[in-house]
Amino acid sequence: MIPYQSKYTSTLCVRNLAQNVTREDLENEFGRFGSIVDIMIPVDFHTRKPKGYCFIEFEDFYQAEDAFYSLHLSTFFGEKIEIDYAKSDWKREIQIREQLQFLKESCNINEQKIKCIHALNMSGI
């Protein structure tokens, strides 16, 4: 099976993670396939609990490919994980979404201002 997003990205999106999986657990399991550059485990803004997925960035595409073909649909901490290749701009999208959520909830900024800030972020200004 060749994943839809496989445009030579070195980052994998791993879904259906158990709630108790840590960064170290992911490094141990996925690090067997190559050098890991970054691991991002998104958390819920309110509960601060993991959302059940993560992004793992490898040094190169071939390491990510090895991990994909070895671990896709395998059992990890009692859960059957699903792996796909991440979009190339995954970090930017998540960072912007988290910043906007923070502004909306913590700084009491209305929807119109958030749309304006989001448009400015997306334009690169």
N, CA and C atoms as an extended XYZ file, in Angstrom:
375
Properties=species:S:1:pos:R:3:atomname:S:1:resname:S:1:resid:I:1 pbc="F F F"
N         0.837       -1.187        0.000 N   MET     1
C         0.000        0.000        0.000 CA  MET     1
C         0.878        1.245        0.000 C   MET     1
N         0.681        2.106       -0.963 N   ILE     2
C         1.428        3.350       -1.019 CA  ILE     2
C         0.518        4.458       -0.529 C   ILE     2
N         0.906        5.172        0.543 N   PRO     3
C         0.053        6.210        1.110 CA  PRO     3
C        -0.140        7.384        0.153 C   PRO     3
N        -1.263        8.044        0.279 N   TYR     4
C        -1.627        9.164       -0.588 CA  TYR     4
C        -0.662       10.332       -0.478 C   TYR     4
N        -0.192       10.662        0.713 N   GLN     5
C         0.615       11.862        0.941 CA  GLN     5
C         2.118       11.645        0.744 C   GLN     5
N         2.551       10.580        0.102 N   SER     6
C         3.960       10.214        0.092 CA  SER     6
C         4.845       11.058       -0.819 C   SER     6
N         4.712       12.340       -0.819 N   LYS     7
C         5.501       13.229       -1.666 CA  LYS     7
C         6.888       13.457       -1.088 C   LYS     7
N         7.564       12.385       -0.760 N   TYR     8
C         8.940       12.409       -0.274 CA  TYR     8
C         9.127       13.237        0.992 C   TYR     8
N         8.131       13.251        1.829 N   THR     9
C         8.279       13.911        3.116 CA  THR     9
C         8.925       12.936        4.094 C   THR     9
N         9.686       13.461        5.008 N   SER    10
C        10.357       12.608        5.994 CA  SER    10
C         9.598       12.585        7.319 C   SER    10
N         8.366       13.064        7.307 N   THR    11
C         7.564       13.135        8.524 CA  THR    11
C         6.361       12.214        8.442 C   THR    11
N         6.159       11.451        9.500 N   LEU    12
C         5.025       10.549        9.589 CA  LEU    12
C         3.994       11.095       10.572 C   LEU    12
N         2.738       10.858       10.262 N   CYS    13
C         1.643       11.145       11.186 CA  CYS    13
C         1.190        9.801       11.732 C   CYS    13
N         1.270        9.636       13.045 N   VAL    14
C         0.910        8.370       13.696 CA  VAL    14
C        -0.376        8.597       14.482 C   VAL    14
N        -1.430        7.842       14.121 N   ARG    15
C        -2.728        8.009       14.763 CA  ARG    15
C        -3.076        6.815       15.651 C   ARG    15
N        -4.045        7.042       16.512 N   ASN    16
C        -4.591        6.029       17.423 CA  ASN    16
C        -3.575        5.630       18.507 C   ASN    16
N        -2.866        6.620       19.013 N   LEU    17
C        -1.906        6.365       20.092 CA  LEU    17
C        -2.630        6.204       21.424 C   LEU    17
N        -2.130        5.317       22.242 N   ALA    18
C        -2.650        5.169       23.601 CA  ALA    18
C        -2.349        6.451       24.386 C   ALA    18
N        -3.183        6.795       25.338 N   GLN    19
C        -3.032        8.023       26.114 CA  GLN    19
C        -1.738        8.069       26.932 C   GLN    19
N        -1.210        6.912       27.287 N   ASN    20
C        -0.025        6.891       28.152 CA  ASN    20
C         1.299        6.809       27.383 C   ASN    20
N         1.262        6.912       26.067 N   VAL    21
C         2.493        6.875       25.276 CA  VAL    21
C         3.260        8.178       25.468 C   VAL    21
N         4.565        8.055       25.715 N   THR    22
C         5.423        9.228       25.920 CA  THR    22
C         6.337        9.444       24.726 C   THR    22
N         6.965       10.588       24.723 N   ARG    23
C         7.940       10.917       23.684 CA  ARG    23
C         9.060        9.869       23.676 C   ARG    23
N         9.502        9.470       24.849 N   GLU    24
C        10.568        8.470       24.962 CA  GLU    24
C        10.137        7.128       24.361 C   GLU    24
N         8.888        6.731       24.593 N   ASP    25
C         8.371        5.494       24.006 CA  ASP    25
C         8.425        5.558       22.479 C   ASP    25
N         8.024        6.706       21.938 N   LEU    26
C         8.038        6.889       20.484 CA  LEU    26
C         9.470        6.891       19.949 C   LEU    26
N        10.371        7.553       20.669 N   GLU    27
C        11.778        7.566       20.248 CA  GLU    27
C        12.359        6.157       20.224 C   GLU    27
N        12.036        5.364       21.232 N   ASN    28
C        12.539        3.988       21.289 CA  ASN    28
C        12.005        3.135       20.146 C   ASN    28
N        10.714        3.244       19.863 N   GLU    29
C        10.104        2.413       18.824 CA  GLU    29
C        10.492        2.869       17.415 C   GLU    29
N        10.366        4.157       17.147 N   PHE    30
C        10.612        4.664       15.794 CA  PHE    30
C        12.089        4.947       15.529 C   PHE    30
N        12.856        5.155       16.577 N   GLY    31
C        14.285        5.422       16.435 CA  GLY    31
C        15.062        4.245       15.867 C   GLY    31
N        14.471        3.069       15.888 N   ARG    32
C        15.114        1.888       15.309 CA  ARG    32
C        15.308        2.032       13.801 C   ARG    32
N        14.549        2.939       13.175 N   PHE    33
C        14.561        3.066       11.719 CA  PHE    33
C        15.417        4.228       11.227 C   PHE    33
N        15.949        5.018       12.141 N   GLY    34
C        16.815        6.117       11.740 CA  GLY    34
C        16.804        7.254       12.743 C   GLY    34
N        17.517        8.300       12.396 N   SER    35
C        17.637        9.471       13.275 CA  SER    35
C        16.355       10.285       13.266 C   SER    35
N        15.832       10.544       14.462 N   ILE    36
C        14.620       11.344       14.603 CA  ILE    36
C        15.022       12.798       14.835 C   ILE    36
N        14.470       13.684       14.020 N   VAL    37
C        14.739       15.116       14.124 CA  VAL    37
C        13.809       15.763       15.132 C   VAL    37
N        12.526       15.373       15.104 N   ASP    38
C        11.540       16.009       15.972 CA  ASP    38
C        10.352       15.077       16.174 C   ASP    38
N         9.758       15.163       17.348 N   ILE    39
C         8.502       14.470       17.649 CA  ILE    39
C         7.564       15.510       18.251 C   ILE    39
N         6.367       15.594       17.691 N   MET    40
C         5.371       16.527       18.223 CA  MET    40
C         4.126       15.739       18.590 C   MET    40
N         3.739       15.842       19.856 N   ILE    41
C         2.530       15.185       20.350 CA  ILE    41
C         1.542       16.293       20.720 C   ILE    41
N         0.583       16.607       19.839 N   PRO    42
C        -0.385       17.664       20.149 CA  PRO    42
C        -1.212       17.321       21.381 C   PRO    42
N        -1.485       18.342       22.188 N   VAL    43
C        -2.305       18.159       23.379 CA  VAL    43
C        -3.543       19.047       23.306 C   VAL    43
N        -4.589       18.621       23.970 N   ASP    44
C        -5.814       19.401       24.045 CA  ASP    44
C        -5.551       20.673       24.842 C   ASP    44
N        -6.032       21.792       24.349 N   PHE    45
C        -5.783       23.087       24.983 CA  PHE    45
C        -6.309       23.129       26.415 C   PHE    45
N        -7.485       22.566       26.646 N   HIS    46
C        -8.114       22.654       27.965 CA  HIS    46
C        -7.631       21.583       28.933 C   HIS    46
N        -7.585       20.350       28.469 N   THR    47
C        -7.251       19.251       29.375 CA  THR    47
C        -5.757       18.992       29.476 C   THR    47
N        -5.006       19.478       28.501 N   ARG    48
C        -3.549       19.255       28.413 CA  ARG    48
C        -3.210       17.780       28.244 C   ARG    48
N        -4.181       16.975       27.817 N   LYS    49
C        -3.953       15.558       27.551 CA  LYS    49
C        -3.654       15.373       26.065 C   LYS    49
N        -2.844       14.352       25.724 N   PRO    50
C        -2.541       14.091       24.312 CA  PRO    50
C        -3.807       13.813       23.502 C   PRO    50
N        -3.795       14.250       22.245 N   LYS    51
C        -4.963       14.083       21.383 CA  LYS    51
C        -5.024       12.705       20.718 C   LYS    51
N        -4.004       11.871       20.908 N   GLY    52
C        -4.051       10.519       20.361 CA  GLY    52
C        -3.321       10.347       19.039 C   GLY    52
N        -2.569       11.371       18.637 N   TYR    53
C        -1.754       11.245       17.438 CA  TYR    53
C        -0.478       12.054       17.623 C   TYR    53
N         0.477       11.826       16.725 N   CYS    54
C         1.728       12.578       16.800 CA  CYS    54
C         2.354       12.681       15.420 C   CYS    54
N         3.357       13.532       15.320 N   PHE    55
C         4.155       13.670       14.111 CA  PHE    55
C         5.586       13.314       14.468 C   PHE    55
N         6.190       12.472       13.654 N   ILE    56
C         7.575       12.071       13.868 CA  ILE    56
C         8.356       12.424       12.610 C   ILE    56
N         9.334       13.301       12.779 N   GLU    57
C        10.146       13.752       11.648 CA  GLU    57
C        11.494       13.035       11.672 C   GLU    57
N        11.797       12.341       10.588 N   PHE    58
C        13.064       11.642       10.442 CA  PHE    58
C        14.059       12.503        9.673 C   PHE    58
N        15.309       12.094        9.723 N   GLU    59
C        16.358       12.823        9.017 CA  GLU    59
C        16.149       12.769        7.500 C   GLU    59
N        15.685       11.637        6.981 N   ASP    60
C        15.421       11.566        5.538 CA  ASP    60
C        14.208       10.685        5.234 C   ASP    60
N        13.761       10.761        4.007 N   PHE    61
C        12.558       10.062        3.552 CA  PHE    61
C        12.665        8.551        3.710 C   PHE    61
N        13.820        7.988        3.419 N   TYR    62
C        13.967        6.533        3.436 CA  TYR    62
C        13.819        5.957        4.841 C   TYR    62
N        14.248        6.693        5.847 N   GLN    63
C        14.056        6.252        7.226 CA  GLN    63
C        12.566        6.253        7.576 C   GLN    63
N        11.875        7.306        7.156 N   ALA    64
C        10.426        7.387        7.396 CA  ALA    64
C         9.709        6.259        6.659 C   ALA    64
N        10.140        5.979        5.458 N   GLU    65
C         9.529        4.916        4.666 CA  GLU    65
C         9.713        3.551        5.343 C   GLU    65
N        10.906        3.291        5.865 N   ASP    66
C        11.158        2.035        6.578 CA  ASP    66
C        10.229        1.896        7.787 C   ASP    66
N        10.104        2.980        8.553 N   ALA    67
C         9.227        2.954        9.727 CA  ALA    67
C         7.773        2.744        9.315 C   ALA    67
N         7.360        3.409        8.244 N   PHE    68
C         5.986        3.258        7.771 CA  PHE    68
C         5.684        1.801        7.442 C   PHE    68
N         6.514        1.209        6.592 N   TYR    69
C         6.237       -0.159        6.144 CA  TYR    69
C         6.401       -1.188        7.256 C   TYR    69
N         7.172       -0.875        8.267 N   SER    70
C         7.355       -1.819        9.377 CA  SER    70
C         6.280       -1.692       10.457 C   SER    70
N         5.761       -0.487       10.680 N   LEU    71
C         4.886       -0.262       11.841 CA  LEU    71
C         3.432        0.074       11.515 C   LEU    71
N         3.107        0.396       10.269 N   HIS    72
C         1.726        0.735        9.913 CA  HIS    72
C         0.803       -0.436       10.269 C   HIS    72
N        -0.248       -0.145       11.011 N   LEU    73
C        -1.252       -1.110       11.477 CA  LEU    73
C        -0.697       -2.138       12.466 C   LEU    73
N         0.423       -1.804       13.099 N   SER    74
C         0.961       -2.683       14.140 CA  SER    74
C         0.360       -2.292       15.492 C   SER    74
N         0.572       -3.129       16.486 N   THR    75
C         0.068       -2.842       17.829 CA  THR    75
C         1.172       -2.176       18.638 C   THR    75
N         0.838       -1.028       19.225 N   PHE    76
C         1.786       -0.243       20.016 CA  PHE    76
C         1.076        0.197       21.285 C   PHE    76
N         1.540       -0.254       22.431 N   PHE    77
C         0.910        0.014       23.731 CA  PHE    77
C        -0.560       -0.401       23.734 C   PHE    77
N        -0.835       -1.552       23.112 N   GLY    78
C        -2.181       -2.104       23.124 CA  GLY    78
C        -3.132       -1.517       22.103 C   GLY    78
N        -2.678       -0.585       21.286 N   GLU    79
C        -3.539        0.037       20.276 CA  GLU    79
C        -2.985       -0.235       18.876 C   GLU    79
N        -3.873       -0.430       17.918 N   LYS    80
C        -3.465       -0.633       16.525 CA  LYS    80
C        -3.239        0.749       15.902 C   LYS    80
N        -1.975        1.100       15.676 N   ILE    81
C        -1.658        2.442       15.181 CA  ILE    81
C        -1.775        2.496       13.655 C   ILE    81
N        -2.157        3.657       13.184 N   GLU    82
C        -2.228        3.928       11.746 CA  GLU    82
C        -1.202        4.999       11.431 C   GLU    82
N        -0.449        4.791       10.365 N   ILE    83
C         0.614        5.726       10.006 CA  ILE    83
C         0.388        6.219        8.580 C   ILE    83
N         0.633        7.491        8.372 N   ASP    84
C         0.578        8.085        7.037 CA  ASP    84
C         1.682        9.117        6.943 C   ASP    84
N         1.984        9.544        5.745 N   TYR    85
C         2.963       10.609        5.563 CA  TYR    85
C         2.281       11.950        5.815 C   TYR    85
N         2.954       12.813        6.550 N   ALA    86
C         2.391       14.127        6.885 CA  ALA    86
C         2.554       15.082        5.705 C   ALA    86
N         1.678       16.070        5.654 N   LYS    87
C         1.843       17.128        4.662 CA  LYS    87
C         3.132       17.876        4.976 C   LYS    87
N         3.716       18.469        3.986 N   SER    88
C         5.017       19.111        4.170 CA  SER    88
C         4.971       20.309        5.116 C   SER    88
N         3.806       20.941        5.262 N   ASP    89
C         3.719       22.132        6.112 CA  ASP    89
C         2.980       21.850        7.421 C   ASP    89
N         3.077       20.636        7.936 N   TRP    90
C         2.332       20.229        9.123 CA  TRP    90
C         2.672       21.063       10.347 C   TRP    90
N         3.940       21.430       10.537 N   LYS    91
C         4.318       22.190       11.735 CA  LYS    91
C         3.679       23.573       11.726 C   LYS    91
N         3.757       24.241       10.619 N   ARG    92
C         3.214       25.596       10.518 CA  ARG    92
C         1.709       25.604       10.784 C   ARG    92
N         0.976       24.663       10.199 N   GLU    93
C        -0.469       24.618       10.393 CA  GLU    93
C        -0.833       24.408       11.863 C   GLU    93
N        -0.173       23.486       12.534 N   ILE    94
C        -0.481       23.212       13.940 CA  ILE    94
C        -0.090       24.397       14.818 C   ILE    94
N         1.061       24.998       14.564 N   GLN    95
C         1.488       26.142       15.363 CA  GLN    95
C         0.504       27.300       15.224 C   GLN    95
N         0.058       27.577       14.009 N   ILE    96
C        -0.903       28.657       13.791 CA  ILE    96
C        -2.219       28.350       14.491 C   ILE    96
N        -2.695       27.114       14.358 N   ARG    97
C        -3.959       26.726       14.992 CA  ARG    97
C        -3.877       26.891       16.509 C   ARG    97
N        -2.756       26.485       17.113 N   GLU    98
C        -2.598       26.613       18.555 CA  GLU    98
C        -2.502       28.074       18.987 C   GLU    98
N        -1.807       28.896       18.209 N   GLN    99
C        -1.722       30.319       18.527 CA  GLN    99
C        -3.093       30.975       18.471 C   GLN    99
N        -3.868       30.650       17.442 N   LEU   100
C        -5.199       31.233       17.305 CA  LEU   100
C        -6.125       30.785       18.431 C   LEU   100
N        -6.028       29.529       18.804 N   GLN   101
C        -6.840       29.015       19.911 CA  GLN   101
C        -6.490       29.746       21.208 C   GLN   101
N        -5.205       29.962       21.442 N   PHE   102
C        -4.770       30.674       22.641 CA  PHE   102
C        -5.307       32.100       22.643 C   PHE   102
N        -5.187       32.794       21.514 N   LEU   103
C        -5.676       34.170       21.423 CA  LEU   103
C        -7.179       34.235       21.670 C   LEU   103
N        -7.882       33.301       21.084 N   LYS   104
C        -9.335       33.292       21.208 CA  LYS   104
C        -9.772       33.075       22.647 C   LYS   104
N        -9.167       32.115       23.324 N   GLU   105
C        -9.639       31.739       24.645 CA  GLU   105
C        -8.975       32.496       25.785 C   GLU   105
N        -7.710       32.818       25.641 N   SER   106
C        -6.992       33.443       26.755 CA  SER   106
C        -6.981       34.963       26.698 C   SER   106
N        -7.012       35.488       25.503 N   CYS   107
C        -6.887       36.943       25.358 CA  CYS   107
C        -8.208       37.615       25.021 C   CYS   107
N        -9.283       36.834       24.971 N   ASN   108
C       -10.611       37.365       24.708 CA  ASN   108
C       -10.673       38.162       23.401 C   ASN   108
N       -10.129       37.605       22.341 N   ILE   109
C       -10.157       38.241       21.028 CA  ILE   109
C       -11.329       37.660       20.252 C   ILE   109
N       -12.086       38.530       19.572 N   ASN   110
C       -13.277       38.063       18.864 CA  ASN   110
C       -12.920       37.390       17.539 C   ASN   110
N       -13.923       36.758       16.937 N   GLU   111
C       -13.734       35.968       15.710 CA  GLU   111
C       -13.190       36.809       14.558 C   GLU   111
N       -13.663       38.039       14.390 N   GLN   112
C       -13.222       38.885       13.273 CA  GLN   112
C       -11.724       39.172       13.374 C   GLN   112
N       -11.236       39.477       14.573 N   LYS   113
C        -9.811       39.740       14.758 CA  LYS   113
C        -8.990       38.477       14.510 C   LYS   113
N        -9.518       37.334       14.927 N   ILE   114
C        -8.807       36.071       14.710 CA  ILE   114
C        -8.688       35.786       13.216 C   ILE   114
N        -9.747       36.015       12.448 N   LYS   115
C        -9.684       35.803       11.001 CA  LYS   115
C        -8.630       36.707       10.373 C   LYS   115
N        -8.537       37.917       10.840 N   CYS   116
C        -7.538       38.867       10.339 CA  CYS   116
C        -6.122       38.389       10.676 C   CYS   116
N        -5.912       37.975       11.918 N   ILE   117
C        -4.594       37.479       12.347 CA  ILE   117
C        -4.223       36.227       11.551 C   ILE   117
N        -5.184       35.337       11.357 N   HIS   118
C        -4.933       34.114       10.590 CA  HIS   118
C        -4.538       34.454        9.149 C   HIS   118
N        -5.237       35.411        8.539 N   ALA   119
C        -4.917       35.808        7.167 CA  ALA   119
C        -3.505       36.396        7.090 C   ALA   119
N        -3.126       37.174        8.084 N   LEU   120
C        -1.778       37.737        8.103 CA  LEU   120
C        -0.721       36.633        8.260 C   LEU   120
N        -0.981       35.672        9.128 N   ASN   121
C        -0.054       34.552        9.307 CA  ASN   121
C         0.105       33.758        8.029 C   ASN   121
N        -0.991       33.490        7.350 N   MET   122
C        -0.942       32.684        6.131 CA  MET   122
C        -0.243       33.441        4.996 C   MET   122
N        -0.288       34.765        5.024 N   SER   123
C         0.364       35.542        3.966 CA  SER   123
C         1.864       35.699        4.220 C   SER   123
N         2.310       35.334        5.408 N   GLY   124
C         3.732       35.409        5.717 CA  GLY   124
C         4.192       36.775        6.197 C   GLY   124
N         3.265       37.658        6.481 N   ILE   125
C         3.617       39.015        6.949 CA  ILE   125
C         3.996       38.978        8.410 C   ILE   125
